[in-house]
Short mmCIF file of C-alpha atoms in Angstrom, two decimals:
data_model
loop_
_atom_site.label_atom_id
_atom_site.label_comp_id
_atom_site.label_asym_id
_atom_site.label_seq_id
_atom_site.Cartn_x
_atom_site.Cartn_y
_atom_site.Cartn_z
CA MET A 1 -18.38 -14.04 -1.31
CA THR A 2 -21.22 -12.45 0.56
CA SER A 3 -24.44 -11.67 -1.28
CA ASN A 4 -23.74 -7.92 -1.24
CA SER A 5 -20.31 -8.24 -2.87
CA LYS A 6 -19.94 -5.90 -5.82
CA ALA A 7 -17.20 -3.97 -7.59
CA LEU A 8 -16.41 -0.42 -6.49
CA ARG A 9 -15.59 1.71 -9.51
CA VAL A 10 -14.02 5.15 -9.61
CA GLU A 11 -14.45 6.64 -13.07
CA ALA A 12 -12.42 9.70 -14.13
CA ILE A 13 -13.05 11.67 -10.94
CA SER A 14 -11.54 15.08 -10.21
CA LYS A 15 -11.45 17.37 -7.20
CA ARG A 16 -10.28 20.97 -6.92
CA TYR A 17 -9.77 23.23 -3.94
CA GLY A 18 -9.85 26.74 -5.32
CA LYS A 19 -7.42 26.82 -8.25
CA ARG A 20 -5.52 23.72 -7.09
CA THR A 21 -6.42 20.36 -8.66
CA VAL A 22 -5.83 17.66 -6.05
CA ILE A 23 -7.39 14.69 -7.90
CA ASP A 24 -7.24 14.76 -11.68
CA SER A 25 -9.26 12.23 -13.75
CA VAL A 26 -8.51 9.26 -11.49
CA SER A 27 -10.01 5.87 -12.34
CA LEU A 28 -9.83 2.71 -10.24
CA ASP A 29 -11.60 -0.63 -10.51
CA LEU A 30 -11.80 -2.36 -7.12
CA GLN A 31 -13.00 -5.93 -7.44
CA PRO A 32 -14.75 -8.04 -4.75
CA GLY A 33 -12.33 -10.09 -2.69
CA GLU A 34 -9.30 -8.12 -3.90
CA ILE A 35 -7.10 -5.76 -1.91
CA THR A 36 -5.72 -2.73 -3.71
CA ALA A 37 -2.86 -0.73 -2.22
CA LEU A 38 -2.68 2.99 -2.93
CA VAL A 39 0.89 4.31 -2.73
CA GLY A 40 2.62 7.53 -3.64
CA PRO A 41 4.54 10.46 -2.14
CA SER A 42 3.13 12.76 0.52
CA GLY A 43 0.83 15.33 -1.03
CA ALA A 44 -0.06 13.10 -3.99
CA GLY A 45 -3.77 13.16 -3.03
CA LYS A 46 -4.17 9.71 -1.46
CA THR A 47 -6.24 10.80 1.54
CA THR A 48 -8.40 13.10 -0.60
CA LEU A 49 -9.15 10.19 -2.95
CA MET A 50 -10.17 8.02 0.01
CA ARG A 51 -12.44 10.78 1.34
CA LEU A 52 -14.13 11.14 -2.05
CA ILE A 53 -14.83 7.41 -2.25
CA ALA A 54 -16.10 7.33 1.33
CA GLY A 55 -18.46 10.25 0.69
CA MET A 56 -16.70 12.65 3.07
CA GLU A 57 -16.03 15.02 0.15
CA LYS A 58 -18.01 15.89 -2.99
CA LEU A 59 -16.28 15.40 -6.33
CA ASP A 60 -16.21 17.96 -9.14
CA ARG A 61 -16.26 15.56 -12.10
CA GLY A 62 -16.60 11.86 -12.76
CA THR A 63 -18.57 9.02 -11.19
CA ILE A 64 -18.18 6.66 -8.24
CA ARG A 65 -20.40 3.58 -8.20
CA SER A 66 -20.85 0.43 -6.16
CA GLY A 67 -22.10 -2.21 -8.55
CA ASP A 68 -24.95 -0.51 -10.40
CA THR A 69 -25.57 2.03 -7.62
CA ILE A 70 -24.22 5.52 -8.27
CA LEU A 71 -22.61 7.00 -5.15
CA SER A 72 -21.25 10.25 -6.56
CA THR A 73 -21.44 12.35 -9.69
CA GLU A 74 -20.99 16.04 -10.32
CA ALA A 75 -24.75 16.49 -9.80
CA ALA A 76 -25.53 13.85 -7.15
CA HIS A 77 -23.91 12.84 -3.88
CA GLN A 78 -24.94 9.96 -1.65
CA PRO A 79 -23.92 10.87 1.94
CA ILE A 80 -21.38 8.80 3.80
CA GLU A 81 -23.93 7.25 6.15
CA GLN A 82 -25.83 5.73 3.23
CA ARG A 83 -22.87 4.20 1.39
CA ASN A 84 -22.23 1.23 3.68
CA ILE A 85 -18.48 1.54 3.21
CA GLY A 86 -16.30 0.55 6.16
CA LEU A 87 -13.54 2.95 7.24
CA VAL A 88 -10.38 2.22 9.24
CA PHE A 89 -7.97 5.04 10.07
CA GLN A 90 -4.39 5.26 11.32
CA ASP A 91 -5.52 6.79 14.61
CA PHE A 92 -8.24 4.10 15.03
CA ALA A 93 -10.95 6.78 15.77
CA LEU A 94 -12.68 4.68 18.41
CA PHE A 95 -15.39 6.24 20.56
CA PRO A 96 -13.64 6.83 23.90
CA HIS A 97 -16.86 6.61 25.95
CA LEU A 98 -17.80 3.18 24.56
CA SER A 99 -16.37 -0.20 25.50
CA VAL A 100 -15.04 -2.72 22.98
CA THR A 101 -18.55 -4.17 22.78
CA GLY A 102 -20.13 -0.74 22.37
CA ASN A 103 -17.74 0.29 19.62
CA ILE A 104 -18.31 -2.85 17.58
CA MET A 105 -22.08 -2.66 18.10
CA PHE A 106 -22.25 1.02 17.10
CA GLY A 107 -23.03 0.50 13.41
CA LEU A 108 -25.64 -2.20 13.97
CA HIS A 109 -28.55 0.03 14.96
CA THR A 110 -30.78 -1.31 12.16
CA LYS A 111 -30.62 -4.83 13.65
CA ASP A 112 -32.74 -6.09 16.53
CA ARG A 113 -31.11 -6.51 19.93
CA ALA A 114 -30.47 -10.25 19.68
CA GLU A 115 -28.88 -9.93 16.25
CA ARG A 116 -26.70 -7.00 17.37
CA GLN A 117 -25.42 -9.05 20.28
CA SER A 118 -24.80 -12.12 18.13
CA ILE A 119 -22.87 -10.20 15.45
CA THR A 120 -20.85 -8.32 18.06
CA GLN A 121 -19.93 -11.51 19.90
CA ASP A 122 -18.87 -13.12 16.63
CA TRP A 123 -16.46 -10.28 15.88
CA ILE A 124 -15.14 -10.22 19.43
CA ASP A 125 -14.31 -13.91 19.04
CA ARG A 126 -12.80 -13.50 15.56
CA MET A 127 -10.58 -10.65 16.70
CA ARG A 128 -9.52 -12.48 19.88
CA LEU A 129 -10.92 -9.73 22.12
CA GLY A 130 -12.91 -11.93 24.51
CA ASN A 131 -11.03 -10.86 27.61
CA ARG A 132 -11.25 -7.17 26.60
CA ARG A 133 -14.93 -6.91 25.69
CA ASP A 134 -15.71 -4.49 28.55
CA ALA A 135 -12.50 -2.44 28.27
CA PHE A 136 -12.50 1.15 27.01
CA PRO A 137 -10.13 2.38 24.25
CA HIS A 138 -7.66 4.00 26.65
CA GLN A 139 -7.26 0.62 28.37
CA LEU A 140 -6.29 -1.18 25.14
CA SER A 141 -2.94 -1.66 23.44
CA GLY A 142 -2.44 -0.27 19.94
CA GLY A 143 -2.97 -3.67 18.37
CA GLU A 144 -6.15 -4.23 20.34
CA GLN A 145 -7.51 -0.83 19.37
CA GLN A 146 -6.85 -1.54 15.72
CA ARG A 147 -8.58 -4.92 15.93
CA VAL A 148 -11.62 -3.20 17.47
CA ALA A 149 -11.58 -0.62 14.67
CA ILE A 150 -11.50 -3.38 12.04
CA ALA A 151 -14.32 -5.28 13.77
CA ARG A 152 -16.43 -2.11 14.00
CA ALA A 153 -15.91 -1.45 10.27
CA MET A 154 -16.68 -5.02 9.22
CA ALA A 155 -19.59 -5.85 11.55
CA PRO A 156 -22.28 -4.08 9.41
CA GLU A 157 -21.22 -6.17 6.37
CA PRO A 158 -20.01 -3.21 4.31
CA HIS A 159 -19.96 -3.24 0.52
CA ALA A 160 -16.30 -2.13 0.59
CA LEU A 161 -13.55 -1.27 3.06
CA LEU A 162 -11.23 1.76 2.96
CA MET A 163 -8.13 1.84 5.17
CA ASP A 164 -5.94 4.93 5.52
CA GLU A 165 -2.48 3.79 6.70
CA PRO A 166 -4.17 1.39 9.11
CA PHE A 167 -1.03 -0.34 10.40
CA SER A 168 1.64 2.37 10.37
CA GLY A 169 1.13 3.39 14.01
CA LEU A 170 1.79 -0.10 15.35
CA ASP A 171 5.04 -1.65 16.52
CA PRO A 172 6.54 -4.04 13.94
CA GLU A 173 5.47 -7.21 15.78
CA LEU A 174 1.91 -5.96 16.28
CA ARG A 175 1.79 -4.62 12.73
CA HIS A 176 2.39 -8.04 11.18
CA ALA A 177 -0.18 -9.89 13.29
CA THR A 178 -2.86 -7.18 13.02
CA ARG A 179 -2.34 -6.80 9.27
CA GLN A 180 -2.68 -10.54 8.72
CA THR A 181 -5.92 -10.61 10.73
CA ALA A 182 -7.39 -7.57 8.98
CA LEU A 183 -6.62 -8.62 5.43
CA SER A 184 -7.76 -12.19 5.98
CA VAL A 185 -11.22 -11.08 7.17
CA VAL A 186 -11.52 -8.75 4.16
CA ARG A 187 -10.70 -11.55 1.73
CA GLU A 188 -13.08 -13.89 3.57
CA ALA A 189 -15.88 -11.32 3.28
CA GLY A 190 -15.29 -11.07 -0.48
CA ILE A 191 -15.53 -7.27 -0.62
CA PRO A 192 -13.28 -4.80 -2.44
CA ALA A 193 -10.73 -3.10 -0.20
CA LEU A 194 -8.44 -0.13 -0.71
CA PHE A 195 -5.65 0.71 1.69
CA VAL A 196 -3.24 3.64 1.69
CA THR A 197 0.31 2.85 2.72
CA HIS A 198 3.75 4.47 2.60
CA ASP A 199 5.34 1.05 3.10
CA HIS A 200 6.16 -0.29 -0.37
CA ALA A 201 7.08 -3.71 1.05
CA GLU A 202 3.63 -3.93 2.66
CA ALA A 203 1.96 -3.08 -0.65
CA LEU A 204 4.05 -5.54 -2.66
CA ARG A 205 3.59 -8.38 -0.19
CA HIS A 206 -0.11 -8.09 0.64
CA ALA A 207 -1.98 -6.37 -2.20
CA ASP A 208 -3.57 -8.01 -5.23
CA GLN A 209 -3.31 -4.74 -7.13
CA ILE A 210 -1.27 -1.57 -6.60
CA ALA A 211 -2.12 1.93 -7.81
CA VAL A 212 0.60 4.58 -7.71
CA LEU A 213 -0.82 8.07 -7.25
CA ASN A 214 1.43 10.97 -8.20
CA ALA A 215 0.40 14.65 -8.31
CA GLY A 216 -3.28 13.70 -8.26
CA THR A 217 -3.18 11.20 -11.13
CA ILE A 218 -2.73 7.44 -11.35
CA ALA A 219 0.78 7.02 -12.73
CA GLN A 220 0.35 3.25 -13.12
CA SER A 221 -1.78 0.45 -11.73
CA GLY A 222 -1.53 -3.31 -11.96
CA SER A 223 -0.26 -6.36 -10.13
CA PRO A 224 2.63 -5.98 -7.66
CA ASP A 225 4.91 -8.01 -9.94
CA GLU A 226 4.03 -5.91 -12.99
CA LEU A 227 4.67 -2.58 -11.28
CA TYR A 228 7.90 -3.68 -9.61
CA MET A 229 9.40 -5.32 -12.70
CA LYS A 230 7.94 -3.04 -15.39
CA PRO A 231 7.44 0.46 -13.93
CA ASN A 232 6.44 2.95 -16.61
CA SER A 233 8.23 5.91 -15.01
CA LEU A 234 10.78 6.87 -12.39
CA SER A 235 8.03 7.97 -9.99
CA VAL A 236 6.46 4.49 -10.10
CA ALA A 237 9.80 2.73 -9.67
CA THR A 238 10.70 4.95 -6.70
CA ALA A 239 7.32 4.40 -5.04
CA LEU A 240 7.96 0.64 -4.90
CA GLY A 241 11.57 0.35 -3.82
CA ASP A 242 15.13 1.62 -3.87
CA ILE A 243 16.50 2.75 -7.21
CA GLN A 244 19.60 4.70 -8.20
CA SER A 245 20.34 7.00 -11.09
CA VAL A 246 23.48 6.19 -13.11
CA ASP A 247 25.23 8.39 -15.69
CA THR A 248 25.98 5.79 -18.35
CA ALA A 249 29.08 7.66 -19.57
CA GLN A 250 30.77 7.03 -16.20
CA LEU A 251 30.50 3.24 -16.48
CA PRO A 252 33.27 0.96 -17.78
CA ASP A 253 32.98 0.14 -21.48
CA ALA A 254 32.54 -3.58 -20.80
CA LEU A 255 29.54 -2.89 -18.59
CA LYS A 256 28.04 -0.33 -20.99
CA ALA A 257 28.09 -2.97 -23.70
CA GLU A 258 25.50 -4.99 -21.73
CA LEU A 259 23.20 -2.07 -21.04
CA PRO A 260 20.83 0.10 -23.08
CA ASP A 261 22.60 2.84 -25.03
CA VAL A 262 21.02 5.82 -23.28
CA PRO A 263 22.56 8.73 -21.35
CA LYS A 264 20.99 7.80 -18.01
CA LEU A 265 20.01 4.47 -16.48
CA PHE A 266 18.15 3.53 -13.32
CA MET A 267 19.02 0.40 -11.37
CA ARG A 268 17.52 -1.48 -8.48
CA PRO A 269 20.03 -3.05 -6.04
CA GLU A 270 19.08 -6.46 -7.49
CA ALA A 271 20.58 -5.43 -10.86
CA LEU A 272 24.07 -6.37 -9.66
CA LYS A 273 24.66 -10.00 -8.72
CA LEU A 274 27.78 -11.22 -6.96
CA ASP A 275 28.97 -14.01 -9.21
CA PRO A 276 32.35 -15.83 -9.04
CA ASN A 277 32.09 -16.25 -12.81
CA GLY A 278 30.94 -12.69 -13.43
CA GLN A 279 32.78 -10.78 -16.16
CA HIS A 280 32.96 -7.51 -14.22
CA GLU A 281 35.36 -6.96 -11.34
CA PHE A 282 34.54 -4.03 -9.04
CA LYS A 283 36.15 -2.75 -5.87
CA VAL A 284 34.08 -2.70 -2.63
CA ILE A 285 33.85 0.86 -1.29
CA ARG A 286 31.35 0.22 1.51
CA ALA A 287 29.74 -2.90 2.97
CA ASN A 288 26.84 -2.90 5.42
CA ARG A 289 24.43 -5.50 6.67
CA ALA A 290 20.81 -4.31 6.33
CA GLY A 291 18.84 -7.20 7.79
CA THR A 292 18.41 -10.07 5.35
CA LEU A 293 20.29 -8.25 2.59
CA CYS A 294 23.82 -6.94 2.66
CA GLU A 295 24.31 -3.60 0.94
CA LEU A 296 27.53 -3.14 -0.99
CA THR A 297 28.69 0.01 -2.74
CA LEU A 298 30.97 -0.84 -5.63
CA ALA A 299 33.32 1.30 -7.73
CA ALA A 300 32.46 0.74 -11.39
CA GLY A 301 34.61 3.02 -13.52
CA ASN A 302 33.78 6.54 -12.36
CA ALA A 303 30.39 5.47 -10.95
CA GLU A 304 29.36 4.02 -7.60
CA LEU A 305 26.80 1.25 -7.85
CA VAL A 306 24.76 -0.18 -4.98
CA CYS A 307 24.25 -3.93 -4.79
CA GLY A 308 21.80 -5.73 -2.49
CA TYR A 309 22.62 -9.38 -1.90
CA ILE A 310 22.24 -12.17 0.66
CA LEU A 311 25.67 -12.92 2.12
CA ASP A 312 26.88 -14.95 5.08
CA GLN A 313 29.90 -12.67 5.40
CA LEU A 314 30.56 -9.13 4.21
CA PRO A 315 33.51 -8.75 1.83
CA PRO A 316 36.25 -6.47 3.22
CA VAL A 317 36.36 -2.90 1.98
CA ASN A 318 38.89 -2.29 -0.82
CA THR A 319 38.77 -5.89 -1.98
CA SER A 320 37.34 -6.81 -5.38
CA VAL A 321 34.26 -8.88 -6.23
CA ASN A 322 33.08 -10.33 -9.49
CA VAL A 323 29.67 -9.19 -10.66
CA SER A 324 27.15 -10.08 -13.36
CA ILE A 325 24.22 -7.93 -14.49
CA ASN A 326 20.52 -8.79 -14.25
CA SER A 327 19.02 -6.52 -16.89
CA HIS A 328 15.47 -7.10 -15.60
CA TYR A 329 16.25 -4.58 -12.85
CA VAL A 330 17.76 -1.93 -15.14
CA PHE A 331 15.39 0.73 -16.48
CA SER A 332 15.41 3.70 -18.81
CA TRP A 333 12.57 6.10 -19.65
CA PRO A 334 12.03 9.07 -21.95
CA VAL A 335 12.95 12.38 -20.35
CA SER A 336 9.25 13.26 -20.17
CA ASP A 337 8.64 10.30 -17.82
CA LEU A 338 11.42 11.11 -15.36
#
């Protein structure tokens, strides 16, 4: 870790616009060297939360601190330019009149000329931008622009990094390579990082911690495995992958005997496993290949259940398959948590 590595803590912060509460008593603990993904539906308050942490907005209640340094309270507000928090946005936000070199060097004004040049060259090399150092943003590809934005944010050695959907505007091939580069330099720097994403697979695969924001509050936070396997509500389960609602009364009695005795269940596609020795025989209604997984819709009593499974060959429609149940992917919650 770098010498300036410190935790970034958000403690019970709230923000209102008029009578509307956008952020309501949110707490987050962002540790050095860890990447936290912030997920949730549109309108949940994700961008507002990022702006509060960055210092672009003033909070109404609570505290934001970097280590022992208070950044925001109801009575005090350290401006964005004094927080030393790096920012990376979906639209890159590069200065159009500055070259790659100029953009990366922009935040190094407190350094002497030789040091500015040395740091800038180091980031140009790390981001593989050597042959583009004199190019302007409009001359760069999307992946190159994003690498410049990351280098510009990281060059001043920030205490933390905030990324608002930083990879969503890139083509899939560029997204993977750019994401790997960005997250590796954050981990290497040993600083806390928070990134907003609508891509649940991205959050599950790359984050150390995930926080699900819903209607301005943190519905649940924890490790990717914990949130995927043990979501505390339907909103959390939905934020992290496909899930279907099942009226238990419509299921065959043999299947109901293996499941919780509740009126409504929620299943991930992984809950149904094609198994030659499985005790349940269901008819295939639909069969589609969806990349690595094949998606089957099965008739189970009066219900239709979706199964996601790796298959070399799709079973024909109207044939039967044997199925077993993996209860780890079957959930039920009190009505108040739905």
